[in-house]
JSON list of C-alpha atoms in Angstrom, two decimals:
[
{"chain": "A", "resi": 1, "resn": "UNK", "atom": "CA", "xyz": [-72.38, 56.95, 64.37]},
{"chain": "A", "resi": 2, "resn": "UNK", "atom": "CA", "xyz": [-70.22, 59.57, 66.00]},
{"chain": "A", "resi": 3, "resn": "UNK", "atom": "CA", "xyz": [-72.50, 62.34, 66.30]},
{"chain": "A", "resi": 4, "resn": "UNK", "atom": "CA", "xyz": [-71.22, 63.98, 69.48]},
{"chain": "A", "resi": 5, "resn": "UNK", "atom": "CA", "xyz": [-74.44, 65.84, 70.17]},
{"chain": "A", "resi": 6, "resn": "UNK", "atom": "CA", "xyz": [-74.57, 64.60, 73.80]},
{"chain": "A", "resi": 7, "resn": "UNK", "atom": "CA", "xyz": [-70.78, 65.40, 74.28]},
{"chain": "A", "resi": 8, "resn": "UNK", "atom": "CA", "xyz": [-71.29, 69.09, 72.87]},
{"chain": "A", "resi": 9, "resn": "UNK", "atom": "CA", "xyz": [-74.56, 69.86, 74.70]},
{"chain": "A", "resi": 10, "resn": "UNK", "atom": "CA", "xyz": [-74.55, 68.19, 77.99]},
{"chain": "A", "resi": 11, "resn": "UNK", "atom": "CA", "xyz": [-73.61, 69.94, 81.17]},
{"chain": "A", "resi": 12, "resn": "UNK", "atom": "CA", "xyz": [-70.07, 68.42, 81.63]},
{"chain": "A", "resi": 13, "resn": "UNK", "atom": "CA", "xyz": [-69.12, 64.90, 82.56]},
{"chain": "A", "resi": 14, "resn": "UNK", "atom": "CA", "xyz": [-70.55, 63.06, 85.59]},
{"chain": "A", "resi": 15, "resn": "UNK", "atom": "CA", "xyz": [-67.82, 60.72, 86.95]},
{"chain": "A", "resi": 16, "resn": "UNK", "atom": "CA", "xyz": [-67.31, 58.66, 90.02]},
{"chain": "A", "resi": 17, "resn": "UNK", "atom": "CA", "xyz": [-64.01, 59.16, 92.01]},
{"chain": "A", "resi": 18, "resn": "UNK", "atom": "CA", "xyz": [-62.62, 56.04, 90.83]},
{"chain": "A", "resi": 19, "resn": "UNK", "atom": "CA", "xyz": [-63.26, 56.98, 87.20]},
{"chain": "A", "resi": 20, "resn": "UNK", "atom": "CA", "xyz": [-61.56, 60.33, 87.64]},
{"chain": "A", "resi": 21, "resn": "UNK", "atom": "CA", "xyz": [-58.46, 58.55, 89.10]},
{"chain": "A", "resi": 22, "resn": "UNK", "atom": "CA", "xyz": [-58.33, 56.29, 85.89]},
{"chain": "A", "resi": 23, "resn": "UNK", "atom": "CA", "xyz": [-58.97, 59.37, 83.63]},
{"chain": "A", "resi": 24, "resn": "UNK", "atom": "CA", "xyz": [-56.12, 61.15, 85.37]},
{"chain": "A", "resi": 25, "resn": "UNK", "atom": "CA", "xyz": [-53.77, 58.19, 84.96]},
{"chain": "A", "resi": 26, "resn": "UNK", "atom": "CA", "xyz": [-54.69, 57.84, 81.45]},
{"chain": "A", "resi": 27, "resn": "UNK", "atom": "CA", "xyz": [-54.09, 61.48, 80.54]},
{"chain": "A", "resi": 28, "resn": "UNK", "atom": "CA", "xyz": [-51.16, 61.96, 82.86]},
{"chain": "A", "resi": 29, "resn": "UNK", "atom": "CA", "xyz": [-52.63, 65.11, 84.54]},
{"chain": "A", "resi": 30, "resn": "UNK", "atom": "CA", "xyz": [-55.13, 66.20, 87.17]},
{"chain": "A", "resi": 31, "resn": "UNK", "atom": "CA", "xyz": [-58.85, 66.68, 86.11]},
{"chain": "A", "resi": 32, "resn": "UNK", "atom": "CA", "xyz": [-60.23, 70.00, 87.10]},
{"chain": "A", "resi": 33, "resn": "UNK", "atom": "CA", "xyz": [-63.36, 69.14, 89.04]},
{"chain": "A", "resi": 34, "resn": "UNK", "atom": "CA", "xyz": [-66.00, 71.77, 89.51]},
{"chain": "A", "resi": 35, "resn": "UNK", "atom": "CA", "xyz": [-68.36, 70.04, 91.87]},
{"chain": "A", "resi": 36, "resn": "UNK", "atom": "CA", "xyz": [-68.68, 66.72, 93.78]},
{"chain": "A", "resi": 37, "resn": "UNK", "atom": "CA", "xyz": [-71.49, 65.38, 95.72]},
{"chain": "A", "resi": 38, "resn": "UNK", "atom": "CA", "xyz": [-71.82, 62.38, 98.10]},
{"chain": "A", "resi": 39, "resn": "UNK", "atom": "CA", "xyz": [-74.28, 60.03, 97.02]},
{"chain": "A", "resi": 40, "resn": "UNK", "atom": "CA", "xyz": [-75.76, 56.77, 98.45]},
{"chain": "A", "resi": 41, "resn": "UNK", "atom": "CA", "xyz": [-75.95, 53.85, 96.00]},
{"chain": "A", "resi": 42, "resn": "UNK", "atom": "CA", "xyz": [-78.87, 51.33, 95.91]},
{"chain": "A", "resi": 43, "resn": "UNK", "atom": "CA", "xyz": [-76.33, 48.91, 97.43]},
{"chain": "A", "resi": 44, "resn": "UNK", "atom": "CA", "xyz": [-76.07, 51.09, 100.46]},
{"chain": "A", "resi": 45, "resn": "UNK", "atom": "CA", "xyz": [-72.55, 52.17, 99.72]},
{"chain": "A", "resi": 46, "resn": "UNK", "atom": "CA", "xyz": [-71.62, 55.84, 99.71]},
{"chain": "A", "resi": 47, "resn": "UNK", "atom": "CA", "xyz": [-69.57, 57.28, 96.88]},
{"chain": "A", "resi": 48, "resn": "UNK", "atom": "CA", "xyz": [-68.99, 60.68, 95.26]},
{"chain": "A", "resi": 49, "resn": "UNK", "atom": "CA", "xyz": [-69.93, 61.73, 91.79]},
{"chain": "A", "resi": 50, "resn": "UNK", "atom": "CA", "xyz": [-68.25, 64.76, 90.23]},
{"chain": "A", "resi": 51, "resn": "UNK", "atom": "CA", "xyz": [-68.95, 67.21, 87.39]},
{"chain": "A", "resi": 52, "resn": "UNK", "atom": "CA", "xyz": [-66.14, 68.00, 85.10]},
{"chain": "A", "resi": 53, "resn": "UNK", "atom": "CA", "xyz": [-66.48, 71.43, 83.26]},
{"chain": "A", "resi": 54, "resn": "UNK", "atom": "CA", "xyz": [-69.97, 72.76, 82.37]},
{"chain": "A", "resi": 55, "resn": "UNK", "atom": "CA", "xyz": [-71.03, 72.77, 78.69]},
{"chain": "A", "resi": 56, "resn": "UNK", "atom": "CA", "xyz": [-69.03, 70.65, 76.20]},
{"chain": "A", "resi": 57, "resn": "UNK", "atom": "CA", "xyz": [-67.09, 67.69, 77.36]},
{"chain": "A", "resi": 58, "resn": "UNK", "atom": "CA", "xyz": [-63.45, 68.68, 77.76]},
{"chain": "A", "resi": 59, "resn": "UNK", "atom": "CA", "xyz": [-62.41, 65.26, 76.37]},
{"chain": "A", "resi": 60, "resn": "UNK", "atom": "CA", "xyz": [-64.47, 65.52, 73.22]},
{"chain": "A", "resi": 61, "resn": "UNK", "atom": "CA", "xyz": [-62.64, 66.52, 70.01]},
{"chain": "A", "resi": 62, "resn": "UNK", "atom": "CA", "xyz": [-65.01, 68.45, 67.86]},
{"chain": "A", "resi": 63, "resn": "UNK", "atom": "CA", "xyz": [-62.90, 68.24, 64.75]},
{"chain": "A", "resi": 64, "resn": "UNK", "atom": "CA", "xyz": [-62.50, 64.35, 64.82]},
{"chain": "A", "resi": 65, "resn": "UNK", "atom": "CA", "xyz": [-65.77, 63.68, 66.55]},
{"chain": "A", "resi": 66, "resn": "UNK", "atom": "CA", "xyz": [-64.02, 61.42, 68.87]},
{"chain": "A", "resi": 67, "resn": "UNK", "atom": "CA", "xyz": [-63.55, 60.97, 72.64]},
{"chain": "A", "resi": 68, "resn": "UNK", "atom": "CA", "xyz": [-60.01, 61.66, 73.72]},
{"chain": "A", "resi": 69, "resn": "UNK", "atom": "CA", "xyz": [-60.53, 59.35, 76.72]},
{"chain": "A", "resi": 70, "resn": "UNK", "atom": "CA", "xyz": [-62.56, 56.59, 74.93]},
{"chain": "A", "resi": 71, "resn": "UNK", "atom": "CA", "xyz": [-60.78, 53.77, 76.66]},
{"chain": "A", "resi": 72, "resn": "UNK", "atom": "CA", "xyz": [-61.37, 55.06, 80.15]},
{"chain": "A", "resi": 73, "resn": "UNK", "atom": "CA", "xyz": [-64.45, 57.05, 79.74]},
{"chain": "A", "resi": 74, "resn": "UNK", "atom": "CA", "xyz": [-67.07, 57.23, 82.57]},
{"chain": "A", "resi": 75, "resn": "UNK", "atom": "CA", "xyz": [-69.85, 54.73, 82.82]},
{"chain": "A", "resi": 76, "resn": "UNK", "atom": "CA", "xyz": [-72.63, 57.24, 81.98]},
{"chain": "A", "resi": 77, "resn": "UNK", "atom": "CA", "xyz": [-70.80, 57.85, 78.70]},
{"chain": "A", "resi": 78, "resn": "UNK", "atom": "CA", "xyz": [-70.67, 54.12, 78.00]},
{"chain": "A", "resi": 79, "resn": "UNK", "atom": "CA", "xyz": [-74.22, 53.49, 78.72]},
{"chain": "A", "resi": 80, "resn": "UNK", "atom": "CA", "xyz": [-75.88, 56.57, 77.33]},
{"chain": "A", "resi": 81, "resn": "UNK", "atom": "CA", "xyz": [-77.00, 55.88, 73.75]},
{"chain": "A", "resi": 82, "resn": "UNK", "atom": "CA", "xyz": [-77.96, 58.60, 71.46]},
{"chain": "A", "resi": 83, "resn": "UNK", "atom": "CA", "xyz": [-77.86, 58.69, 67.61]},
{"chain": "A", "resi": 84, "resn": "UNK", "atom": "CA", "xyz": [-78.43, 61.81, 65.47]},
{"chain": "A", "resi": 85, "resn": "UNK", "atom": "CA", "xyz": [-81.10, 60.78, 63.06]},
{"chain": "A", "resi": 86, "resn": "UNK", "atom": "CA", "xyz": [-81.90, 63.97, 61.38]},
{"chain": "A", "resi": 87, "resn": "UNK", "atom": "CA", "xyz": [-81.89, 67.84, 61.19]},
{"chain": "A", "resi": 88, "resn": "UNK", "atom": "CA", "xyz": [-84.55, 70.26, 59.86]},
{"chain": "A", "resi": 89, "resn": "UNK", "atom": "CA", "xyz": [-83.75, 73.85, 60.21]},
{"chain": "A", "resi": 90, "resn": "UNK", "atom": "CA", "xyz": [-82.86, 74.53, 63.87]},
{"chain": "A", "resi": 91, "resn": "UNK", "atom": "CA", "xyz": [-84.53, 71.16, 64.97]},
{"chain": "A", "resi": 92, "resn": "UNK", "atom": "CA", "xyz": [-82.44, 68.21, 65.78]},
{"chain": "A", "resi": 93, "resn": "UNK", "atom": "CA", "xyz": [-83.91, 64.72, 66.00]},
{"chain": "A", "resi": 94, "resn": "UNK", "atom": "CA", "xyz": [-82.11, 61.93, 67.98]},
{"chain": "A", "resi": 95, "resn": "UNK", "atom": "CA", "xyz": [-82.73, 58.38, 68.72]},
{"chain": "A", "resi": 96, "resn": "UNK", "atom": "CA", "xyz": [-82.48, 57.29, 72.27]},
{"chain": "A", "resi": 97, "resn": "UNK", "atom": "CA", "xyz": [-83.20, 54.11, 74.18]},
{"chain": "A", "resi": 98, "resn": "UNK", "atom": "CA", "xyz": [-86.60, 53.90, 75.58]},
{"chain": "A", "resi": 99, "resn": "UNK", "atom": "CA", "xyz": [-88.10, 51.36, 78.07]},
{"chain": "A", "resi": 100, "resn": "UNK", "atom": "CA", "xyz": [-86.77, 47.85, 77.29]},
{"chain": "A", "resi": 101, "resn": "UNK", "atom": "CA", "xyz": [-84.20, 49.25, 74.87]},
{"chain": "A", "resi": 102, "resn": "UNK", "atom": "CA", "xyz": [-86.95, 50.25, 72.28]},
{"chain": "A", "resi": 103, "resn": "UNK", "atom": "CA", "xyz": [-85.86, 53.34, 70.31]},
{"chain": "A", "resi": 104, "resn": "UNK", "atom": "CA", "xyz": [-87.51, 56.60, 70.85]},
{"chain": "A", "resi": 105, "resn": "UNK", "atom": "CA", "xyz": [-87.28, 59.45, 68.37]},
{"chain": "A", "resi": 106, "resn": "UNK", "atom": "CA", "xyz": [-87.21, 62.82, 70.26]},
{"chain": "A", "resi": 107, "resn": "UNK", "atom": "CA", "xyz": [-86.87, 66.28, 69.06]},
{"chain": "A", "resi": 108, "resn": "UNK", "atom": "CA", "xyz": [-83.78, 67.73, 70.80]},
{"chain": "A", "resi": 109, "resn": "UNK", "atom": "CA", "xyz": [-84.52, 71.23, 71.87]},
{"chain": "A", "resi": 110, "resn": "UNK", "atom": "CA", "xyz": [-82.95, 73.63, 74.27]},
{"chain": "A", "resi": 111, "resn": "UNK", "atom": "CA", "xyz": [-86.08, 73.26, 76.41]},
{"chain": "A", "resi": 112, "resn": "UNK", "atom": "CA", "xyz": [-85.57, 69.58, 76.76]},
{"chain": "A", "resi": 113, "resn": "UNK", "atom": "CA", "xyz": [-81.80, 70.09, 77.47]},
{"chain": "A", "resi": 114, "resn": "UNK", "atom": "CA", "xyz": [-82.74, 72.59, 80.22]},
{"chain": "A", "resi": 115, "resn": "UNK", "atom": "CA", "xyz": [-85.35, 70.45, 81.84]},
{"chain": "A", "resi": 116, "resn": "UNK", "atom": "CA", "xyz": [-82.88, 67.50, 81.75]},
{"chain": "A", "resi": 117, "resn": "UNK", "atom": "CA", "xyz": [-80.25, 69.48, 83.50]},
{"chain": "A", "resi": 118, "resn": "UNK", "atom": "CA", "xyz": [-82.72, 70.66, 86.16]},
{"chain": "A", "resi": 119, "resn": "UNK", "atom": "CA", "xyz": [-83.88, 66.93, 86.71]},
{"chain": "A", "resi": 120, "resn": "UNK", "atom": "CA", "xyz": [-80.23, 65.75, 86.91]},
{"chain": "A", "resi": 121, "resn": "UNK", "atom": "CA", "xyz": [-79.33, 68.63, 89.49]},
{"chain": "A", "resi": 122, "resn": "UNK", "atom": "CA", "xyz": [-82.48, 67.75, 91.51]},
{"chain": "A", "resi": 123, "resn": "UNK", "atom": "CA", "xyz": [-81.57, 63.94, 91.50]},
{"chain": "A", "resi": 124, "resn": "UNK", "atom": "CA", "xyz": [-78.18, 64.58, 92.68]},
{"chain": "A", "resi": 125, "resn": "UNK", "atom": "CA", "xyz": [-79.18, 66.88, 95.41]},
{"chain": "A", "resi": 126, "resn": "UNK", "atom": "CA", "xyz": [-81.98, 64.42, 96.59]},
{"chain": "A", "resi": 127, "resn": "UNK", "atom": "CA", "xyz": [-79.46, 61.58, 96.52]},
{"chain": "A", "resi": 128, "resn": "UNK", "atom": "CA", "xyz": [-76.99, 63.66, 98.55]},
{"chain": "A", "resi": 129, "resn": "UNK", "atom": "CA", "xyz": [-79.60, 64.54, 101.19]},
{"chain": "A", "resi": 130, "resn": "UNK", "atom": "CA", "xyz": [-80.76, 60.89, 101.66]},
{"chain": "A", "resi": 131, "resn": "UNK", "atom": "CA", "xyz": [-77.18, 59.69, 102.08]},
{"chain": "A", "resi": 132, "resn": "UNK", "atom": "CA", "xyz": [-77.03, 61.45, 105.53]}
]
């Protein structure tokens, strides 16, 4: 199902530098990067993760509900699984992968979105600090 809820409500696109290069080659243009942070991977290697545009993903077409860079989209977009399962008034319910791939049904609220942004931001800052 092409719901696009994640593409429309997440705070931009997180991409590794090699993914940015691949996107730039695919679209034939430079990607406007807002912020990049150095992180240390579990393998011990160091890399950078970058944020592209805050708010709606700049590569998501709301009208067609499709990703304009589907063939080269970042790994986070490929592994994140979210399916819109229902709406009731202003409430939106999504199915996401839980532990061991079991589906969880979650009410998507702006509070959850805000908390996830804060956790993601904190995780990136923590990873950047530990890489030095």
